Amino acid sequence: MPSTSHAPLLVVAAALQDARGRVLMQQRPVGKAHGGLWEFPGGKVEPGETPARALARELREELAIDVAEDDLIPLGFATDDAGERCVILLLFSCRRWSGDPRALDACELYWDLPHDLTHLPMPPLDIPLLAQLIDRHL
Ligand SMILES: Nc1nc2c([nH]c(=O)n2[C@H]2C[C@H](O)[C@@H](COP(=O)(O)OP(=O)(O)OP(=O)(O)O)O2)c(=O)[nH]1
């Protein structure tokens, strides 16, 4: 049975959906972990933060948008316990924000309907989360 001395790494991400149902993906910078791959925007939960507060902070830092925590709706999660530290990625749906998303951290932003995003190369945990989004017809 796999075991680790570290607490799981908790990561949060958002499926931002516009009025046409398109979802925003961002491309990670080359040189970082999973560089060049397309992910749901988000990041690590810092000590003392709730998941929703962490995600609102990450969306402000990465995209320059403001999101109310009440507008972040839990959608699903995925885990990876193959490495030294288990990673848990929580996905939230978000249909309301203020500001126009800008790529402050990512190389590029891309909007499309969920089933048209499956061709993008993605980090391992974003793949099943996109599948959950598609299955739920969101
Ligand atoms: N989105 C996503 N993140 C993953 C996966 N697997 C995995 O270990 N992670 C980790 C990588 C990062 O440590 C973390 C994502 O947080 P982040 O976006 O803030 O990470 P980062 O590399 O930009 O780190 P930092 O510069 O802020 O320190 O989750 C995955 O499949 N998808």
Short mmCIF file of N, CA, C and O and ligand atoms in Angstrom, two decimals:
data_model
loop_
_atom_site.label_atom_id
_atom_site.label_comp_id
_atom_site.label_asym_id
_atom_site.label_seq_id
_atom_site.Cartn_x
_atom_site.Cartn_y
_atom_site.Cartn_z
N MET A 1 0.84 -1.19 0.00
CA MET A 1 0.00 0.00 0.00
C MET A 1 0.89 1.25 0.00
O MET A 1 1.79 1.34 0.82
N PRO A 2 0.66 2.26 -0.92
CA PRO A 2 1.52 3.44 -0.93
C PRO A 2 1.33 4.23 0.35
O PRO A 2 0.22 4.34 0.86
N SER A 3 2.44 4.78 0.89
CA SER A 3 2.30 5.63 2.07
C SER A 3 3.23 6.83 1.91
O SER A 3 4.16 6.79 1.12
N THR A 4 2.97 7.88 2.65
CA THR A 4 3.79 9.08 2.55
C THR A 4 3.82 9.76 3.91
O THR A 4 2.88 9.66 4.68
N SER A 5 4.94 10.45 4.17
CA SER A 5 5.04 11.15 5.45
C SER A 5 4.47 12.56 5.34
O SER A 5 4.40 13.28 6.32
N HIS A 6 4.11 12.98 4.13
CA HIS A 6 3.58 14.33 3.94
C HIS A 6 2.06 14.32 3.93
O HIS A 6 1.44 13.37 3.46
N ALA A 7 1.48 15.43 4.41
CA ALA A 7 0.04 15.62 4.24
C ALA A 7 -0.22 15.80 2.74
O ALA A 7 0.65 16.26 2.00
N PRO A 8 -1.41 15.46 2.27
CA PRO A 8 -1.71 15.67 0.84
C PRO A 8 -1.56 17.14 0.46
O PRO A 8 -1.79 18.03 1.29
N LEU A 9 -1.18 17.38 -0.78
CA LEU A 9 -1.13 18.75 -1.31
C LEU A 9 -2.52 19.07 -1.86
O LEU A 9 -3.01 18.36 -2.75
N LEU A 10 -3.14 20.10 -1.30
CA LEU A 10 -4.49 20.47 -1.72
C LEU A 10 -4.41 21.59 -2.76
O LEU A 10 -3.82 22.65 -2.50
N VAL A 11 -4.99 21.34 -3.92
CA VAL A 11 -4.96 22.29 -5.04
C VAL A 11 -6.40 22.54 -5.46
O VAL A 11 -7.23 21.61 -5.45
N VAL A 12 -6.70 23.80 -5.79
CA VAL A 12 -8.06 24.16 -6.21
C VAL A 12 -8.02 24.72 -7.62
O VAL A 12 -7.02 25.33 -8.03
N ALA A 13 -9.10 24.53 -8.36
CA ALA A 13 -9.15 25.04 -9.73
C ALA A 13 -10.59 25.39 -10.09
O ALA A 13 -11.53 24.90 -9.45
N ALA A 14 -10.73 26.25 -11.09
CA ALA A 14 -12.06 26.72 -11.49
C ALA A 14 -12.36 26.39 -12.93
O ALA A 14 -11.50 26.57 -13.80
N ALA A 15 -13.61 25.93 -13.17
CA ALA A 15 -14.14 25.86 -14.52
C ALA A 15 -14.96 27.14 -14.68
O ALA A 15 -16.12 27.20 -14.27
N LEU A 16 -14.32 28.18 -15.23
CA LEU A 16 -15.03 29.45 -15.47
C LEU A 16 -15.84 29.26 -16.74
O LEU A 16 -15.27 28.93 -17.79
N GLN A 17 -17.15 29.47 -16.66
CA GLN A 17 -18.00 29.27 -17.83
C GLN A 17 -18.68 30.56 -18.22
O GLN A 17 -19.32 31.20 -17.37
N ASP A 18 -18.57 30.94 -19.50
CA ASP A 18 -19.20 32.17 -19.95
C ASP A 18 -20.66 31.88 -20.36
O ASP A 18 -21.14 30.73 -20.26
N ALA A 19 -21.35 32.91 -20.84
CA ALA A 19 -22.79 32.78 -21.14
C ALA A 19 -23.06 31.77 -22.25
O ALA A 19 -24.15 31.21 -22.33
N ARG A 20 -22.06 31.50 -23.11
CA ARG A 20 -22.23 30.51 -24.19
C ARG A 20 -21.83 29.11 -23.75
O ARG A 20 -21.83 28.19 -24.56
N GLY A 21 -21.44 28.95 -22.48
CA GLY A 21 -21.06 27.63 -21.97
C GLY A 21 -19.61 27.29 -22.21
O GLY A 21 -19.17 26.18 -21.91
N ARG A 22 -18.86 28.24 -22.77
CA ARG A 22 -17.44 27.98 -23.01
C ARG A 22 -16.66 28.05 -21.69
O ARG A 22 -16.99 28.85 -20.82
N VAL A 23 -15.64 27.20 -21.60
CA VAL A 23 -14.83 27.09 -20.38
C VAL A 23 -13.42 27.61 -20.68
O VAL A 23 -12.89 27.40 -21.77
N LEU A 24 -12.84 28.26 -19.68
CA LEU A 24 -11.50 28.83 -19.85
C LEU A 24 -10.42 27.85 -19.40
O LEU A 24 -10.45 27.36 -18.27
N MET A 25 -9.45 27.60 -20.28
CA MET A 25 -8.24 26.84 -19.91
C MET A 25 -7.05 27.76 -20.09
O MET A 25 -7.07 28.67 -20.93
N GLN A 26 -6.00 27.52 -19.28
CA GLN A 26 -4.78 28.32 -19.43
C GLN A 26 -3.59 27.41 -19.64
O GLN A 26 -3.55 26.29 -19.12
N GLN A 27 -2.63 27.93 -20.41
CA GLN A 27 -1.44 27.12 -20.71
C GLN A 27 -0.32 27.45 -19.74
O GLN A 27 0.07 28.62 -19.60
N ARG A 28 0.20 26.40 -19.06
CA ARG A 28 1.25 26.62 -18.07
C ARG A 28 2.55 27.03 -18.75
O ARG A 28 2.88 26.52 -19.83
N PRO A 29 3.29 27.95 -18.12
CA PRO A 29 4.55 28.39 -18.71
C PRO A 29 5.55 27.24 -18.83
O PRO A 29 5.61 26.37 -17.95
N VAL A 30 6.30 27.25 -19.92
CA VAL A 30 7.36 26.25 -20.10
C VAL A 30 8.40 26.47 -18.99
O VAL A 30 8.66 27.61 -18.61
N GLY A 31 8.93 25.41 -18.44
CA GLY A 31 9.93 25.55 -17.37
C GLY A 31 9.33 25.24 -16.01
O GLY A 31 10.06 24.93 -15.07
N LYS A 32 8.00 25.36 -15.88
CA LYS A 32 7.34 24.97 -14.63
C LYS A 32 6.92 23.52 -14.73
O LYS A 32 6.92 22.94 -15.81
N ALA A 33 6.49 22.95 -13.60
CA ALA A 33 5.92 21.60 -13.64
C ALA A 33 4.76 21.61 -14.64
O ALA A 33 3.98 22.58 -14.68
N HIS A 34 4.66 20.58 -15.46
CA HIS A 34 3.60 20.47 -16.48
C HIS A 34 3.64 21.64 -17.47
O HIS A 34 2.60 22.06 -17.98
N GLY A 35 4.84 22.16 -17.72
CA GLY A 35 4.99 23.29 -18.64
C GLY A 35 4.41 22.99 -20.02
O GLY A 35 4.60 21.90 -20.54
N GLY A 36 3.71 23.96 -20.58
CA GLY A 36 3.11 23.82 -21.91
C GLY A 36 1.76 23.13 -21.91
O GLY A 36 1.06 23.15 -22.93
N LEU A 37 1.38 22.52 -20.79
CA LEU A 37 0.08 21.82 -20.74
C LEU A 37 -1.03 22.80 -20.36
O LEU A 37 -0.78 23.86 -19.77
N TRP A 38 -2.26 22.41 -20.70
CA TRP A 38 -3.43 23.28 -20.48
C TRP A 38 -4.17 22.82 -19.23
O TRP A 38 -4.50 21.64 -19.10
N GLU A 39 -4.45 23.77 -18.34
CA GLU A 39 -5.08 23.43 -17.05
C GLU A 39 -6.24 24.38 -16.76
O GLU A 39 -6.32 25.48 -17.31
N PHE A 40 -7.09 23.93 -15.84
CA PHE A 40 -8.07 24.85 -15.25
C PHE A 40 -7.29 25.82 -14.37
O PHE A 40 -6.40 25.39 -13.61
N PRO A 41 -7.60 27.14 -14.43
CA PRO A 41 -6.86 28.07 -13.57
C PRO A 41 -7.07 27.78 -12.09
O PRO A 41 -8.16 27.35 -11.68
N GLY A 42 -6.04 28.02 -11.28
CA GLY A 42 -6.12 27.77 -9.84
C GLY A 42 -4.74 27.59 -9.28
O GLY A 42 -3.75 28.02 -9.88
N GLY A 43 -4.65 26.94 -8.13
CA GLY A 43 -3.34 26.71 -7.52
C GLY A 43 -3.47 26.13 -6.13
O GLY A 43 -4.54 25.68 -5.72
N LYS A 44 -2.37 26.19 -5.42
CA LYS A 44 -2.29 25.53 -4.10
C LYS A 44 -3.07 26.29 -3.03
O LYS A 44 -3.06 27.52 -3.02
N VAL A 45 -3.68 25.55 -2.12
CA VAL A 45 -4.30 26.15 -0.94
C VAL A 45 -3.20 26.41 0.08
O VAL A 45 -2.47 25.49 0.44
N GLU A 46 -3.07 27.66 0.52
CA GLU A 46 -2.03 28.02 1.50
C GLU A 46 -2.54 27.72 2.91
O GLU A 46 -3.76 27.69 3.14
N PRO A 47 -1.61 27.53 3.86
CA PRO A 47 -2.03 27.26 5.25
C PRO A 47 -2.98 28.34 5.75
O PRO A 47 -2.76 29.53 5.53
N GLY A 48 -4.06 27.90 6.40
CA GLY A 48 -5.02 28.84 6.97
C GLY A 48 -6.12 29.26 6.01
O GLY A 48 -7.08 29.93 6.42
N GLU A 49 -6.01 28.91 4.73
CA GLU A 49 -7.03 29.29 3.75
C GLU A 49 -8.09 28.20 3.61
O GLU A 49 -7.77 27.01 3.68
N THR A 50 -9.32 28.61 3.36
CA THR A 50 -10.32 27.65 2.91
C THR A 50 -10.11 27.45 1.41
O THR A 50 -9.51 28.31 0.73
N PRO A 51 -10.61 26.34 0.85
CA PRO A 51 -10.46 26.14 -0.59
C PRO A 51 -11.05 27.29 -1.42
O PRO A 51 -10.42 27.76 -2.37
N ALA A 52 -12.24 27.76 -1.04
CA ALA A 52 -12.88 28.82 -1.84
C ALA A 52 -12.09 30.12 -1.75
O ALA A 52 -11.92 30.83 -2.75
N ARG A 53 -11.55 30.41 -0.56
CA ARG A 53 -10.76 31.66 -0.43
C ARG A 53 -9.49 31.55 -1.26
O ARG A 53 -9.07 32.49 -1.92
N ALA A 54 -8.86 30.38 -1.22
CA ALA A 54 -7.63 30.18 -2.00
C ALA A 54 -7.92 30.34 -3.50
O ALA A 54 -7.13 30.96 -4.23
N LEU A 55 -9.05 29.81 -3.93
CA LEU A 55 -9.35 29.88 -5.37
C LEU A 55 -9.64 31.33 -5.78
O LEU A 55 -9.16 31.78 -6.84
N ALA A 56 -10.38 32.06 -4.96
CA ALA A 56 -10.64 33.46 -5.27
C ALA A 56 -9.31 34.23 -5.38
O ALA A 56 -9.10 35.04 -6.29
N ARG A 57 -8.38 33.93 -4.46
CA ARG A 57 -7.06 34.60 -4.50
C ARG A 57 -6.30 34.23 -5.77
O ARG A 57 -5.75 35.09 -6.47
N GLU A 58 -6.29 32.93 -6.10
CA GLU A 58 -5.55 32.48 -7.30
C GLU A 58 -6.13 33.11 -8.57
O GLU A 58 -5.40 33.48 -9.48
N LEU A 59 -7.46 33.23 -8.63
CA LEU A 59 -8.07 33.79 -9.84
C LEU A 59 -7.74 35.28 -9.98
O LEU A 59 -7.56 35.79 -11.09
N ARG A 60 -7.62 35.94 -8.83
CA ARG A 60 -7.21 37.35 -8.86
C ARG A 60 -5.75 37.45 -9.31
O ARG A 60 -5.41 38.26 -10.16
N GLU A 61 -4.89 36.59 -8.78
CA GLU A 61 -3.46 36.66 -9.10
C GLU A 61 -3.16 36.21 -10.53
O GLU A 61 -2.30 36.76 -11.19
N GLU A 62 -3.89 35.19 -11.00
CA GLU A 62 -3.56 34.61 -12.31
C GLU A 62 -4.31 35.28 -13.46
O GLU A 62 -3.81 35.32 -14.58
N LEU A 63 -5.54 35.75 -13.18
CA LEU A 63 -6.39 36.22 -14.28
C LEU A 63 -6.87 37.67 -14.10
O LEU A 63 -7.54 38.20 -14.99
N ALA A 64 -6.59 38.26 -12.94
CA ALA A 64 -7.05 39.62 -12.64
C ALA A 64 -8.57 39.74 -12.65
O ALA A 64 -9.11 40.74 -13.11
N ILE A 65 -9.25 38.70 -12.17
CA ILE A 65 -10.70 38.78 -12.03
C ILE A 65 -11.07 38.64 -10.55
O ILE A 65 -10.32 38.05 -9.77
N ASP A 66 -12.24 39.19 -10.21
CA ASP A 66 -12.75 39.07 -8.84
C ASP A 66 -13.93 38.13 -8.83
O ASP A 66 -14.86 38.26 -9.65
N VAL A 67 -13.87 37.19 -7.89
CA VAL A 67 -14.92 36.18 -7.75
C VAL A 67 -15.39 36.19 -6.31
O VAL A 67 -14.57 36.21 -5.39
N ALA A 68 -16.71 36.14 -6.11
CA ALA A 68 -17.25 36.00 -4.75
C ALA A 68 -17.19 34.52 -4.38
O ALA A 68 -17.51 33.65 -5.21
N GLU A 69 -16.79 34.24 -3.15
CA GLU A 69 -16.67 32.83 -2.74
C GLU A 69 -17.99 32.07 -2.91
O GLU A 69 -18.00 30.89 -3.24
N ASP A 70 -19.12 32.77 -2.72
CA ASP A 70 -20.43 32.11 -2.88
C ASP A 70 -20.70 31.69 -4.33
O ASP A 70 -21.60 30.88 -4.58
N ASP A 71 -19.97 32.25 -5.27
CA ASP A 71 -20.16 31.89 -6.68
C ASP A 71 -19.26 30.74 -7.11
O ASP A 71 -19.22 30.40 -8.30
N LEU A 72 -18.54 30.14 -6.17
CA LEU A 72 -17.70 28.98 -6.48
C LEU A 72 -18.45 27.73 -6.01
O LEU A 72 -18.63 27.49 -4.82
N ILE A 73 -18.91 26.93 -6.97
CA ILE A 73 -19.76 25.78 -6.68
C ILE A 73 -18.94 24.49 -6.84
O ILE A 73 -18.41 24.22 -7.93
N PRO A 74 -18.82 23.68 -5.76
CA PRO A 74 -18.02 22.44 -5.88
C PRO A 74 -18.56 21.53 -6.98
O PRO A 74 -19.77 21.32 -7.09
N LEU A 75 -17.64 21.01 -7.78
CA LEU A 75 -18.04 20.22 -8.95
C LEU A 75 -17.51 18.79 -8.89
O LEU A 75 -18.18 17.85 -9.30
N GLY A 76 -16.30 18.63 -8.39
CA GLY A 76 -15.71 17.29 -8.35
C GLY A 76 -14.26 17.38 -7.92
O GLY A 76 -13.75 18.47 -7.68
N PHE A 77 -13.64 16.22 -7.81
CA PHE A 77 -12.22 16.22 -7.43
C PHE A 77 -11.52 15.06 -8.10
O PHE A 77 -12.15 14.13 -8.62
N ALA A 78 -10.18 15.13 -8.09
CA ALA A 78 -9.36 14.04 -8.61
C ALA A 78 -8.12 13.95 -7.74
O ALA A 78 -7.68 14.97 -7.18
N THR A 79 -7.57 12.76 -7.60
CA THR A 79 -6.38 12.58 -6.76
C THR A 79 -5.30 11.82 -7.51
O THR A 79 -5.59 11.02 -8.40
N ASP A 80 -4.07 12.11 -7.12
CA ASP A 80 -2.92 11.40 -7.68
C ASP A 80 -2.04 11.00 -6.50
O ASP A 80 -1.46 11.88 -5.84
N ASP A 81 -1.97 9.71 -6.21
CA ASP A 81 -1.13 9.28 -5.09
C ASP A 81 0.05 8.45 -5.56
O ASP A 81 0.62 7.66 -4.82
N ALA A 82 0.42 8.67 -6.84
CA ALA A 82 1.54 7.89 -7.39
C ALA A 82 2.89 8.45 -6.97
O ALA A 82 3.87 7.71 -6.87
N GLY A 83 2.96 9.75 -6.72
CA GLY A 83 4.25 10.37 -6.40
C GLY A 83 4.56 10.31 -4.91
O GLY A 83 3.89 9.59 -4.15
N GLU A 84 5.59 11.10 -4.51
CA GLU A 84 5.98 11.12 -3.09
C GLU A 84 4.90 11.72 -2.23
O GLU A 84 4.75 11.38 -1.06
N ARG A 85 4.17 12.68 -2.82
CA ARG A 85 3.13 13.37 -2.05
C ARG A 85 1.82 13.25 -2.81
O ARG A 85 1.76 13.54 -4.00
N CYS A 86 0.77 12.85 -2.09
CA CYS A 86 -0.55 12.75 -2.71
C CYS A 86 -1.05 14.15 -3.06
O CYS A 86 -0.92 15.09 -2.27
N VAL A 87 -1.60 14.31 -4.25
CA VAL A 87 -2.16 15.59 -4.68
C VAL A 87 -3.68 15.43 -4.81
O VAL A 87 -4.15 14.44 -5.38
N ILE A 88 -4.42 16.37 -4.24
CA ILE A 88 -5.88 16.38 -4.37
C ILE A 88 -6.26 17.68 -5.08
O ILE A 88 -5.93 18.77 -4.59
N LEU A 89 -6.91 17.54 -6.21
CA LEU A 89 -7.34 18.73 -6.98
C LEU A 89 -8.85 18.84 -6.90
O LEU A 89 -9.58 17.93 -7.31
N LEU A 90 -9.32 19.96 -6.33
CA LEU A 90 -10.76 20.22 -6.21
C LEU A 90 -11.17 21.17 -7.33
O LEU A 90 -10.57 22.24 -7.49
N LEU A 91 -12.21 20.79 -8.08
CA LEU A 91 -12.69 21.65 -9.16
C LEU A 91 -14.01 22.31 -8.75
O LEU A 91 -14.92 21.64 -8.26
N PHE A 92 -14.08 23.62 -8.96
CA PHE A 92 -15.29 24.40 -8.70
C PHE A 92 -15.80 24.96 -10.02
O PHE A 92 -15.02 25.31 -10.90
N SER A 93 -17.11 25.08 -10.12
CA SER A 93 -17.72 25.76 -11.26
C SER A 93 -17.91 27.23 -10.89
O SER A 93 -18.21 27.54 -9.74
N CYS A 94 -17.74 28.11 -11.87
CA CYS A 94 -17.94 29.54 -11.61
C CYS A 94 -18.51 30.19 -12.86
O CYS A 94 -17.91 30.10 -13.94
N ARG A 95 -19.67 30.79 -12.72
CA ARG A 95 -20.32 31.44 -13.87
C ARG A 95 -20.41 32.95 -13.72
O ARG A 95 -20.94 33.63 -14.59
N ARG A 96 -19.94 33.46 -12.59
CA ARG A 96 -20.04 34.91 -12.37
C ARG A 96 -18.73 35.43 -11.79
O ARG A 96 -18.21 34.88 -10.83
N TRP A 97 -18.21 36.46 -12.44
CA TRP A 97 -16.98 37.11 -11.95
C TRP A 97 -16.99 38.54 -12.47
O TRP A 97 -17.81 38.88 -13.33
N SER A 98 -16.10 39.36 -11.96
CA SER A 98 -15.97 40.70 -12.53
C SER A 98 -14.56 40.90 -13.06
O SER A 98 -13.59 40.41 -12.48
N GLY A 99 -14.49 41.58 -14.19
CA GLY A 99 -13.22 41.80 -14.89
C GLY A 99 -13.10 40.87 -16.08
O GLY A 99 -13.83 39.88 -16.18
N ASP A 100 -12.19 41.22 -17.00
CA ASP A 100 -11.92 40.39 -18.17
C ASP A 100 -10.68 39.56 -17.88
O ASP A 100 -9.61 40.14 -17.63
N PRO A 101 -10.79 38.21 -17.94
CA PRO A 101 -9.62 37.40 -17.62
C PRO A 101 -8.42 37.74 -18.51
O PRO A 101 -8.55 37.85 -19.73
N ARG A 102 -7.28 37.95 -17.87
CA ARG A 102 -6.02 38.22 -18.57
C ARG A 102 -4.98 37.22 -18.09
O ARG A 102 -4.97 36.87 -16.91
N ALA A 103 -4.11 36.81 -19.00
CA ALA A 103 -3.10 35.79 -18.64
C ALA A 103 -1.93 36.45 -17.92
O ALA A 103 -0.94 36.82 -18.53
N LEU A 104 -2.04 36.61 -16.59
CA LEU A 104 -0.96 37.23 -15.83
C LEU A 104 0.13 36.21 -15.51
O LEU A 104 1.28 36.57 -15.29
N ASP A 105 -0.24 34.93 -15.49
CA ASP A 105 0.68 33.87 -15.09
C ASP A 105 0.89 32.88 -16.22
O ASP A 105 1.99 32.38 -16.43
N ALA A 106 -0.17 32.62 -16.97
CA ALA A 106 -0.12 31.61 -18.04
C ALA A 106 0.47 32.21 -19.32
O ALA A 106 0.53 33.42 -19.48
N CYS A 107 0.87 31.32 -20.24
CA CYS A 107 1.33 31.77 -21.57
C CYS A 107 0.14 32.25 -22.38
O CYS A 107 0.23 33.22 -23.12
N GLU A 108 -0.97 31.52 -22.26
CA GLU A 108 -2.09 31.79 -23.15
C GLU A 108 -3.39 31.33 -22.49
O GLU A 108 -3.38 30.42 -21.66
N LEU A 109 -4.50 31.97 -22.90
CA LEU A 109 -5.83 31.55 -22.45
C LEU A 109 -6.59 31.01 -23.65
O LEU A 109 -6.37 31.46 -24.78
N TYR A 110 -7.51 30.09 -23.39
CA TYR A 110 -8.27 29.48 -24.49
C TYR A 110 -9.68 29.16 -23.99
O TYR A 110 -9.83 28.52 -22.95
N TRP A 111 -10.70 29.62 -24.73
CA TRP A 111 -12.09 29.36 -24.37
C TRP A 111 -12.70 28.39 -25.38
O TRP A 111 -12.56 28.60 -26.58
N ASP A 112 -13.39 27.37 -24.91
CA ASP A 112 -14.16 26.52 -25.82
C ASP A 112 -15.17 25.72 -25.01
O ASP A 112 -15.10 25.67 -23.78
N LEU A 113 -16.11 25.09 -25.73
CA LEU A 113 -17.08 24.23 -25.05
C LEU A 113 -16.35 23.03 -24.47
O LEU A 113 -15.36 22.56 -25.06
N PRO A 114 -16.82 22.50 -23.32
CA PRO A 114 -16.06 21.42 -22.66
C PRO A 114 -15.69 20.27 -23.59
O PRO A 114 -14.54 19.82 -23.60
N HIS A 115 -16.65 19.78 -24.43
CA HIS A 115 -16.31 18.62 -25.26
C HIS A 115 -15.35 18.96 -26.40
O HIS A 115 -14.82 18.06 -27.05
N ASP A 116 -15.12 20.26 -26.64
CA ASP A 116 -14.14 20.65 -27.65
C ASP A 116 -12.77 20.96 -27.04
O ASP A 116 -11.87 21.44 -27.73
N LEU A 117 -12.62 20.71 -25.73
CA LEU A 117 -11.34 20.96 -25.07
C LEU A 117 -10.51 19.69 -24.92
O LEU A 117 -9.35 19.75 -24.49
N THR A 118 -11.11 18.55 -25.26
CA THR A 118 -10.45 17.27 -24.93
C THR A 118 -9.17 17.04 -25.73
O THR A 118 -8.36 16.20 -25.35
N HIS A 119 -8.99 17.77 -26.85
CA HIS A 119 -7.78 17.58 -27.65
C HIS A 119 -6.57 18.27 -27.02
O HIS A 119 -5.43 18.03 -27.42
N LEU A 120 -6.79 19.14 -26.04
CA LEU A 120 -5.66 19.88 -25.45
C LEU A 120 -4.82 18.94 -24.57
O LEU A 120 -5.38 18.15 -23.80
N PRO A 121 -3.50 19.03 -24.65
CA PRO A 121 -2.67 18.26 -23.71
C PRO A 121 -2.79 18.87 -22.31
O PRO A 121 -2.64 20.08 -22.14
N MET A 122 -3.14 18.03 -21.34
CA MET A 122 -3.43 18.52 -19.98
C MET A 122 -2.64 17.75 -18.94
O MET A 122 -2.29 16.58 -19.16
N PRO A 123 -2.41 18.34 -17.75
CA PRO A 123 -1.82 17.58 -16.64
C PRO A 123 -2.76 16.46 -16.24
O PRO A 123 -3.97 16.53 -16.49
N PRO A 124 -2.23 15.43 -15.56
CA PRO A 124 -3.03 14.21 -15.34
C PRO A 124 -4.36 14.43 -14.62
O PRO A 124 -5.35 13.76 -14.96
N LEU A 125 -4.41 15.32 -13.64
CA LEU A 125 -5.64 15.45 -12.87
C LEU A 125 -6.70 16.31 -13.57
O LEU A 125 -7.89 16.20 -13.27
N ASP A 126 -6.27 17.16 -14.49
CA ASP A 126 -7.24 18.00 -15.20
C ASP A 126 -8.04 17.17 -16.21
O ASP A 126 -9.17 17.51 -16.55
N ILE A 127 -7.46 16.05 -16.66
CA ILE A 127 -8.14 15.22 -17.67
C ILE A 127 -9.43 14.61 -17.11
O ILE A 127 -10.51 14.81 -17.70
N PRO A 128 -9.39 13.90 -15.96
CA PRO A 128 -10.65 13.35 -15.44
C PRO A 128 -11.63 14.44 -14.99
O PRO A 128 -12.85 14.22 -15.02
N LEU A 129 -11.11 15.59 -14.59
CA LEU A 129 -12.02 16.65 -14.16
C LEU A 129 -12.77 17.23 -15.36
O LEU A 129 -13.96 17.54 -15.27
N LEU A 130 -12.08 17.35 -16.50
CA LEU A 130 -12.79 17.80 -17.70
C LEU A 130 -13.84 16.75 -18.09
O LEU A 130 -14.96 17.10 -18.48
N ALA A 131 -13.51 15.47 -17.94
CA ALA A 131 -14.47 14.40 -18.26
C ALA A 131 -15.69 14.50 -17.34
O ALA A 131 -16.83 14.32 -17.78
N GLN A 132 -15.47 14.81 -16.06
CA GLN A 132 -16.61 14.98 -15.13
C GLN A 132 -17.50 16.13 -15.58
O GLN A 132 -18.73 16.05 -15.54
N LEU A 133 -16.86 17.20 -16.02
CA LEU A 133 -17.61 18.39 -16.48
C LEU A 133 -18.48 18.01 -17.69
O LEU A 133 -19.65 18.37 -17.77
N ILE A 134 -17.90 17.25 -18.62
CA ILE A 134 -18.62 16.85 -19.83
C ILE A 134 -19.77 15.90 -19.47
O ILE A 134 -20.90 16.06 -19.95
N ASP A 135 -19.49 14.92 -18.60
CA ASP A 135 -20.51 13.94 -18.19
C ASP A 135 -21.72 14.61 -17.56
O ASP A 135 -22.84 14.13 -17.68
N ARG A 136 -21.46 15.71 -16.86
CA ARG A 136 -22.56 16.36 -16.16
C ARG A 136 -23.26 17.40 -17.03
O ARG A 136 -24.12 18.14 -16.55
N HIS A 137 -22.84 17.48 -18.31
CA HIS A 137 -23.44 18.41 -19.27
C HIS A 137 -23.43 19.84 -18.74
O HIS A 137 -24.40 20.57 -18.86
N LEU A 138 -22.32 20.19 -18.11
CA LEU A 138 -22.23 21.56 -17.54
C LEU A 138 -21.56 22.48 -18.54
O LEU A 138 -20.84 22.06 -19.40
N1 LIG B 1 -3.62 21.43 -12.16
C1 LIG B 1 -2.87 20.37 -11.77
N2 LIG B 1 -1.92 20.54 -10.81
C2 LIG B 1 -1.18 19.48 -10.48
C3 LIG B 1 -1.40 18.21 -11.07
N3 LIG B 1 -0.51 17.32 -10.53
C4 LIG B 1 0.23 18.00 -9.63
O1 LIG B 1 1.12 17.58 -8.92
N4 LIG B 1 -0.18 19.31 -9.59
C5 LIG B 1 0.43 20.31 -8.73
C6 LIG B 1 1.53 21.13 -9.38
C7 LIG B 1 1.57 22.34 -8.46
O2 LIG B 1 2.35 22.04 -7.33
C8 LIG B 1 0.13 22.48 -8.03
C9 LIG B 1 -0.58 23.55 -8.79
O3 LIG B 1 -0.43 24.74 -8.11
P1 LIG B 1 0.19 26.04 -8.79
O4 LIG B 1 -0.43 26.26 -10.13
O5 LIG B 1 0.06 27.14 -7.78
O6 LIG B 1 1.68 25.59 -8.96
P2 LIG B 1 2.93 26.34 -9.55
O7 LIG B 1 3.76 25.31 -10.26
O8 LIG B 1 2.51 27.52 -10.35
O9 LIG B 1 3.67 26.69 -8.24
P3 LIG B 1 4.18 28.02 -7.63
O10 LIG B 1 5.03 28.66 -8.69
O11 LIG B 1 2.97 28.80 -7.26
O12 LIG B 1 4.95 27.51 -6.45
O13 LIG B 1 -0.49 21.24 -8.26
C10 LIG B 1 -2.40 18.05 -12.07
O14 LIG B 1 -2.60 16.99 -12.62
N5 LIG B 1 -3.11 19.17 -12.40
#
